[in-house]
PDB file of C-alpha atoms in Angstrom:
ATOM      1  CA  MET A  22      -0.225  -0.423  -0.179  1.00 69.00           C
ATOM      2  CA  GLU A  23       2.552   2.296   0.576  1.00 73.00           C
ATOM      3  CA  ARG A  24       4.640   1.971  -2.171  1.00 78.00           C
ATOM      4  CA  SER A  25       1.325   3.059  -4.335  1.00 78.00           C
ATOM      5  CA  GLY A  26       1.160   6.091  -2.330  1.00 73.00           C
ATOM      6  CA  ASN A  27       4.748   6.566  -2.645  1.00 78.00           C
ATOM      7  CA  ARG A  28       3.633   5.951  -6.513  1.00 83.00           C
ATOM      8  CA  LEU A  29       1.618   8.985  -6.665  1.00 82.00           C
ATOM      9  CA  PRO A  30       2.386  12.033  -7.835  1.00 85.00           C
ATOM     10  CA  ASP A  31       2.768  15.653  -6.207  1.00 82.00           C
ATOM     11  CA  PRO A  32      -0.919  16.807  -4.103  1.00 78.00           C
ATOM     12  CA  ALA A  33      -0.969  19.423  -6.773  1.00 79.00           C
ATOM     13  CA  THR A  34       0.489  17.353  -9.649  1.00 88.00           C
ATOM     14  CA  LEU A  35      -3.206  15.466  -8.937  1.00 88.00           C
ATOM     15  CA  PHE A  36      -4.783  18.404  -8.778  1.00 85.00           C
ATOM     16  CA  LEU A  37      -4.014  19.577 -11.985  1.00 89.00           C
ATOM     17  CA  ILE A  38      -5.125  16.444 -13.261  1.00 93.00           C
ATOM     18  CA  GLY A  39      -8.739  16.587 -11.940  1.00 91.00           C
ATOM     19  CA  THR A  40      -8.809  20.129 -13.410  1.00 89.00           C
ATOM     20  CA  VAL A  41      -8.040  18.747 -16.730  1.00 93.00           C
ATOM     21  CA  ILE A  42      -9.973  15.729 -17.154  1.00 96.00           C
ATOM     22  CA  VAL A  43     -13.115  18.365 -15.574  1.00 94.00           C
ATOM     23  CA  VAL A  44     -12.085  20.346 -18.587  1.00 94.00           C
ATOM     24  CA  VAL A  45     -12.157  17.791 -20.875  1.00 96.00           C
ATOM     25  CA  VAL A  46     -15.802  16.304 -19.959  1.00 97.00           C
ATOM     26  CA  SER A  47     -17.249  19.351 -20.098  1.00 96.00           C
ATOM     27  CA  ALA A  48     -16.333  20.523 -23.606  1.00 96.00           C
ATOM     28  CA  ILE A  49     -17.349  16.751 -24.073  1.00 97.00           C
ATOM     29  CA  ALA A  50     -20.266  16.994 -22.089  1.00 97.00           C
ATOM     30  CA  ALA A  51     -20.920  20.451 -24.234  1.00 96.00           C
ATOM     31  CA  SER A  52     -20.299  19.463 -28.032  1.00 97.00           C
ATOM     32  CA  GLN A  53     -23.325  16.333 -26.917  1.00 97.00           C
ATOM     33  CA  ALA A  54     -25.918  18.480 -25.591  1.00 96.00           C
ATOM     34  CA  TRP A  55     -25.985  16.652 -22.015  1.00 96.00           C
ATOM     35  CA  THR A  56     -28.540  18.343 -20.237  1.00 96.00           C
ATOM     36  CA  VAL A  57     -30.236  17.493 -16.691  1.00 94.00           C
ATOM     37  CA  ALA A  58     -33.139  18.433 -14.983  1.00 93.00           C
ATOM     38  CA  GLN A  59     -32.945  20.258 -11.888  1.00 94.00           C
ATOM     39  CA  GLN A  60     -35.320  18.031  -8.825  1.00 93.00           C
ATOM     40  CA  LEU A  61     -35.541  18.832  -5.541  1.00 92.00           C
ATOM     41  CA  PRO A  62     -36.024  16.218  -2.892  1.00 91.00           C
ATOM     42  CA  GLU A  63     -39.733  16.637  -0.567  1.00 89.00           C
ATOM     43  CA  ILE A  64     -40.202  15.040   2.362  1.00 87.00           C
ATOM     44  CA  ASP A  65     -43.730  13.673   2.411  1.00 87.00           C
ATOM     45  CA  SER A  66     -45.916  14.581   4.641  1.00 85.00           C
ATOM     46  CA  ILE A  67     -49.884  14.347   5.397  1.00 86.00           C
ATOM     47  CA  GLN A  68     -52.290  16.826   7.847  1.00 86.00           C
ATOM     48  CA  VAL A  69     -53.523  15.548  11.075  1.00 85.00           C
ATOM     49  CA  GLU A  70     -55.625  16.297  13.355  1.00 86.00           C
ATOM     50  CA  ARG A  71     -54.363  16.676  17.299  1.00 83.00           C
ATOM     51  CA  ASP A  72     -56.520  17.349  20.526  1.00 84.00           C
ATOM     52  CA  GLY A  73     -57.853  19.717  18.076  1.00 83.00           C
ATOM     53  CA  VAL A  74     -54.963  20.887  16.049  1.00 86.00           C
ATOM     54  CA  VAL A  75     -53.944  20.088  12.200  1.00 86.00           C
ATOM     55  CA  VAL A  76     -50.643  19.600  12.429  1.00 86.00           C
ATOM     56  CA  ASN A  77     -47.898  18.572   9.500  1.00 85.00           C
ATOM     57  CA  GLU A  78     -46.376  14.755   9.740  1.00 86.00           C
ATOM     58  CA  GLN A  79     -44.108  13.254   8.241  1.00 86.00           C
ATOM     59  CA  VAL A  80     -44.934   9.769   6.457  1.00 86.00           C
ATOM     60  CA  LEU A  81     -42.370   6.917   7.035  1.00 86.00           C
ATOM     61  CA  ASP A  82     -41.303   4.140   4.965  1.00 86.00           C
ATOM     62  CA  LYS A  83     -41.610   0.850   6.319  1.00 87.00           C
ATOM     63  CA  ASP A  84     -37.904   1.011   7.945  1.00 88.00           C
ATOM     64  CA  GLY A  85     -39.191   3.750   9.976  1.00 86.00           C
ATOM     65  CA  LYS A  86     -38.021   7.031   7.770  1.00 87.00           C
ATOM     66  CA  PRO A  87     -39.041  10.174   6.256  1.00 88.00           C
ATOM     67  CA  ARG A  88     -40.435   9.247   3.064  1.00 88.00           C
ATOM     68  CA  VAL A  89     -38.671  11.601   0.298  1.00 89.00           C
ATOM     69  CA  THR A  90     -40.123  12.303  -3.530  1.00 89.00           C
ATOM     70  CA  TRP A  91     -37.977  13.997  -6.019  1.00 91.00           C
ATOM     71  CA  GLN A  92     -40.346  17.026  -7.687  1.00 91.00           C
ATOM     72  CA  THR A  93     -39.042  17.922 -11.090  1.00 91.00           C
ATOM     73  CA  THR A  94     -39.024  22.244 -10.932  1.00 90.00           C
ATOM     74  CA  GLY A  95     -39.069  22.236 -15.220  1.00 89.00           C
ATOM     75  CA  GLU A  96     -35.376  24.166 -14.927  1.00 94.00           C
ATOM     76  CA  THR A  97     -32.823  22.155 -17.136  1.00 94.00           C
ATOM     77  CA  TYR A  98     -29.474  22.865 -17.366  1.00 94.00           C
ATOM     78  CA  ARG A  99     -27.420  22.396 -20.282  1.00 95.00           C
ATOM     79  CA  ALA A 100     -22.869  21.590 -20.082  1.00 95.00           C
ATOM     80  CA  LYS A 101     -21.138  24.206 -20.951  1.00 95.00           C
ATOM     81  CA  SER A 102     -17.532  24.101 -22.034  1.00 96.00           C
ATOM     82  CA  LEU A 103     -14.562  24.960 -20.246  1.00 95.00           C
ATOM     83  CA  LEU A 104     -12.861  25.346 -22.957  1.00 94.00           C
ATOM     84  CA  THR A 105     -14.284  27.913 -24.860  1.00 95.00           C
ATOM     85  CA  ARG A 106     -12.917  31.758 -24.219  1.00 95.00           C
ATOM     86  CA  ASP A 107     -15.863  32.385 -21.971  1.00 95.00           C
ATOM     87  CA  GLY A 108     -15.565  29.369 -19.913  1.00 93.00           C
ATOM     88  CA  PHE A 109     -12.470  29.822 -19.262  1.00 92.00           C
ATOM     89  CA  PHE A 110     -12.934  33.228 -18.498  1.00 95.00           C
ATOM     90  CA  TRP A 111     -15.667  31.761 -15.930  1.00 93.00           C
ATOM     91  CA  LEU A 112     -13.124  29.169 -14.579  1.00 90.00           C
ATOM     92  CA  ILE A 113     -10.823  32.088 -13.576  1.00 91.00           C
ATOM     93  CA  SER A 114     -13.416  34.072 -12.159  1.00 93.00           C
ATOM     94  CA  HIS A 115     -14.967  31.220  -9.832  1.00 91.00           C
ATOM     95  CA  LEU A 116     -11.950  30.075  -8.915  1.00 85.00           C
ATOM     96  CA  VAL A 117     -11.355  31.806  -5.040  1.00 85.00           C
ATOM     97  CA  THR A 118     -15.605  31.133  -4.656  1.00 88.00           C
ATOM     98  CA  ASN A 119     -15.265  27.641  -5.688  1.00 83.00           C
ATOM     99  CA  PHE A 120     -12.408  27.437  -2.801  1.00 79.00           C
ATOM    100  CA  MET A 121     -14.438  28.778  -0.659  1.00 81.00           C
ATOM    101  CA  GLY A 122     -17.936  27.032  -0.978  1.00 85.00           C
ATOM    102  CA  PHE A 123     -15.603  24.284  -0.038  1.00 81.00           C
ATOM    103  CA  ARG A 124     -15.677  24.461   3.797  1.00 79.00           C
ATOM    104  CA  PRO A 125     -13.682  21.643   4.458  1.00 77.00           C
ATOM    105  CA  LEU A 126     -10.864  23.228   2.885  1.00 77.00           C
ATOM    106  CA  GLY A 127     -10.590  26.549   4.778  1.00 75.00           C
ATOM    107  CA  VAL A 128     -10.404  24.810   8.189  1.00 76.00           C
ATOM    108  CA  VAL A 129      -7.614  22.695   7.209  1.00 76.00           C
ATOM    109  CA  LEU A 130      -5.886  24.758   5.616  1.00 78.00           C
ATOM    110  CA  VAL A 131      -6.126  27.243   9.103  1.00 80.00           C
ATOM    111  CA  GLY A 132      -5.083  23.704  11.218  1.00 77.00           C
ATOM    112  CA  MET A 133      -1.910  22.974   8.872  1.00 78.00           C
ATOM    113  CA  LEU A 134      -1.783  26.597   8.621  1.00 84.00           C
ATOM    114  CA  GLY A 135      -1.586  26.562  12.402  1.00 82.00           C
ATOM    115  CA  ILE A 136       0.174  23.694  13.006  1.00 78.00           C
ATOM    116  CA  GLY A 137       2.890  24.731  11.178  1.00 80.00           C
ATOM    117  CA  VAL A 138       3.694  27.850  13.587  1.00 86.00           C
ATOM    118  CA  ALA A 139       3.078  26.087  16.836  1.00 80.00           C
ATOM    119  CA  GLU A 140       5.548  23.205  15.219  1.00 76.00           C
ATOM    120  CA  ARG A 141       8.339  25.790  14.092  1.00 85.00           C
ATOM    121  CA  THR A 142       7.839  27.965  17.393  1.00 88.00           C
ATOM    122  CA  GLY A 143       8.226  24.815  19.600  1.00 81.00           C
ATOM    123  CA  LEU A 144       5.211  24.744  21.041  1.00 82.00           C
ATOM    124  CA  ILE A 145       4.191  21.336  20.220  1.00 73.00           C
ATOM    125  CA  ARG A 146       6.803  19.861  21.054  1.00 73.00           C
ATOM    126  CA  ALA A 147       6.309  21.219  24.130  1.00 79.00           C
ATOM    127  CA  LEU A 148       2.521  20.043  24.439  1.00 76.00           C
ATOM    128  CA  LEU A 149       3.961  16.254  24.046  1.00 73.00           C
ATOM    129  CA  LYS A 150       7.003  15.937  26.641  1.00 74.00           C
ATOM    130  CA  ALA A 151       3.631  17.396  29.379  1.00 79.00           C
ATOM    131  CA  PHE A 152       2.297  14.998  27.578  1.00 77.00           C
ATOM    132  CA  ILE A 153       4.504  12.098  27.860  1.00 73.00           C
ATOM    133  CA  ALA A 154       4.731  13.449  31.168  1.00 77.00           C
ATOM    134  CA  VAL A 155       1.214  13.451  32.869  1.00 85.00           C
ATOM    135  CA  VAL A 156      -0.539  10.122  31.170  1.00 82.00           C
ATOM    136  CA  PRO A 157       1.206   6.898  31.578  1.00 83.00           C
ATOM    137  CA  GLY A 158       2.383   5.196  28.692  1.00 79.00           C
ATOM    138  CA  SER A 159      -0.115   2.515  28.940  1.00 83.00           C
ATOM    139  CA  LEU A 160      -2.989   4.998  28.590  1.00 86.00           C
ATOM    140  CA  LEU A 161      -1.151   6.630  25.900  1.00 84.00           C
ATOM    141  CA  THR A 162      -3.807   4.595  22.838  1.00 86.00           C
ATOM    142  CA  PRO A 163      -6.871   5.727  24.938  1.00 88.00           C
ATOM    143  CA  ALA A 164      -5.954   8.739  25.543  1.00 84.00           C
ATOM    144  CA  MET A 165      -5.653   8.987  21.937  1.00 83.00           C
ATOM    145  CA  VAL A 166      -9.141   7.792  21.262  1.00 84.00           C
ATOM    146  CA  PHE A 167     -10.487  10.465  24.265  1.00 82.00           C
ATOM    147  CA  LEU A 168      -8.538  13.421  22.393  1.00 77.00           C
ATOM    148  CA  GLY A 169     -10.378  12.137  19.120  1.00 77.00           C
ATOM    149  CA  ILE A 170     -13.732  11.689  19.589  1.00 79.00           C
ATOM    150  CA  MET A 171     -13.024  15.265  21.367  1.00 74.00           C
ATOM    151  CA  SER A 172     -11.501  16.495  18.153  1.00 70.00           C
ATOM    152  CA  SER A 173     -14.248  14.896  16.292  1.00 69.00           C
ATOM    153  CA  ILE A 174     -16.992  16.817  18.244  1.00 65.00           C
ATOM    154  CA  THR A 175     -15.611  19.582  18.867  1.00 60.00           C
ATOM    155  CA  LEU A 176     -13.499  20.377  15.131  1.00 58.00           C
ATOM    156  CA  ASP A 177     -14.735  18.981  11.634  1.00 60.00           C
ATOM    157  CA  ALA A 178     -11.243  18.291  10.928  1.00 57.00           C
ATOM    158  CA  GLY A 179     -10.037  16.481  14.090  1.00 66.00           C
ATOM    159  CA  TYR A 180      -9.376  13.542  11.600  1.00 69.00           C
ATOM    160  CA  VAL A 181      -7.192  15.518   9.597  1.00 69.00           C
ATOM    161  CA  VAL A 182      -5.333  16.791  12.537  1.00 70.00           C
ATOM    162  CA  LEU A 183      -5.357  14.337  14.913  1.00 76.00           C
ATOM    163  CA  PRO A 184      -4.000  11.529  13.093  1.00 80.00           C
ATOM    164  CA  PRO A 185      -0.140  13.483  12.180  1.00 77.00           C
ATOM    165  CA  LEU A 186      -0.420  14.702  16.170  1.00 77.00           C
ATOM    166  CA  ALA A 187      -0.319  11.173  18.009  1.00 81.00           C
ATOM    167  CA  ALA A 188       2.175  10.030  15.220  1.00 83.00           C
ATOM    168  CA  ALA A 189       4.255  12.428  16.992  1.00 79.00           C
ATOM    169  CA  LEU A 190       3.180  11.874  19.767  1.00 78.00           C
ATOM    170  CA  TYR A 191       3.958   7.982  19.625  1.00 82.00           C
ATOM    171  CA  LEU A 192       7.397   9.091  17.985  1.00 81.00           C
ATOM    172  CA  ALA A 193       8.164  10.948  20.937  1.00 77.00           C
ATOM    173  CA  ALA A 194       7.066   8.730  23.576  1.00 76.00           C
ATOM    174  CA  GLY A 195       9.401   6.253  21.923  1.00 74.00           C
TER     175      GLY A 195
END
């Protein structure tokens, strides 16, 4: 597994390859006149009278989950090529908006920046030494599980931030 992972190109190169694939597929889709009709989910409900008050209740399926039907809005969208001048302009002009719209990216970037600053200033090393001094070696793994649960509750990107920190902690503990 590690060998195949090491054969992968740099993440920036992978991103560039993915971008090229999207641009080419958009050109193919536009040339073939692909369209899609917009559909929105609607939770089925019925009106029920309870204690003289009419309320809406969700209709449940056989598994006890709300029954959802897809309603067509009547709007259709046509594929547009990103290889044209207008498509390329749209791609470049909406680049920042697209990145900002992907919420986990901001959390990960800020987390990486914070961890980088903390590592360069020696804060992480000091915190790891203090953590190792307080937590006995036999409780290191349960402590990591606890930190993982807490980071998932408090931080959306806990699963990204914690593994490298745990690896550094295990390395420092020997």
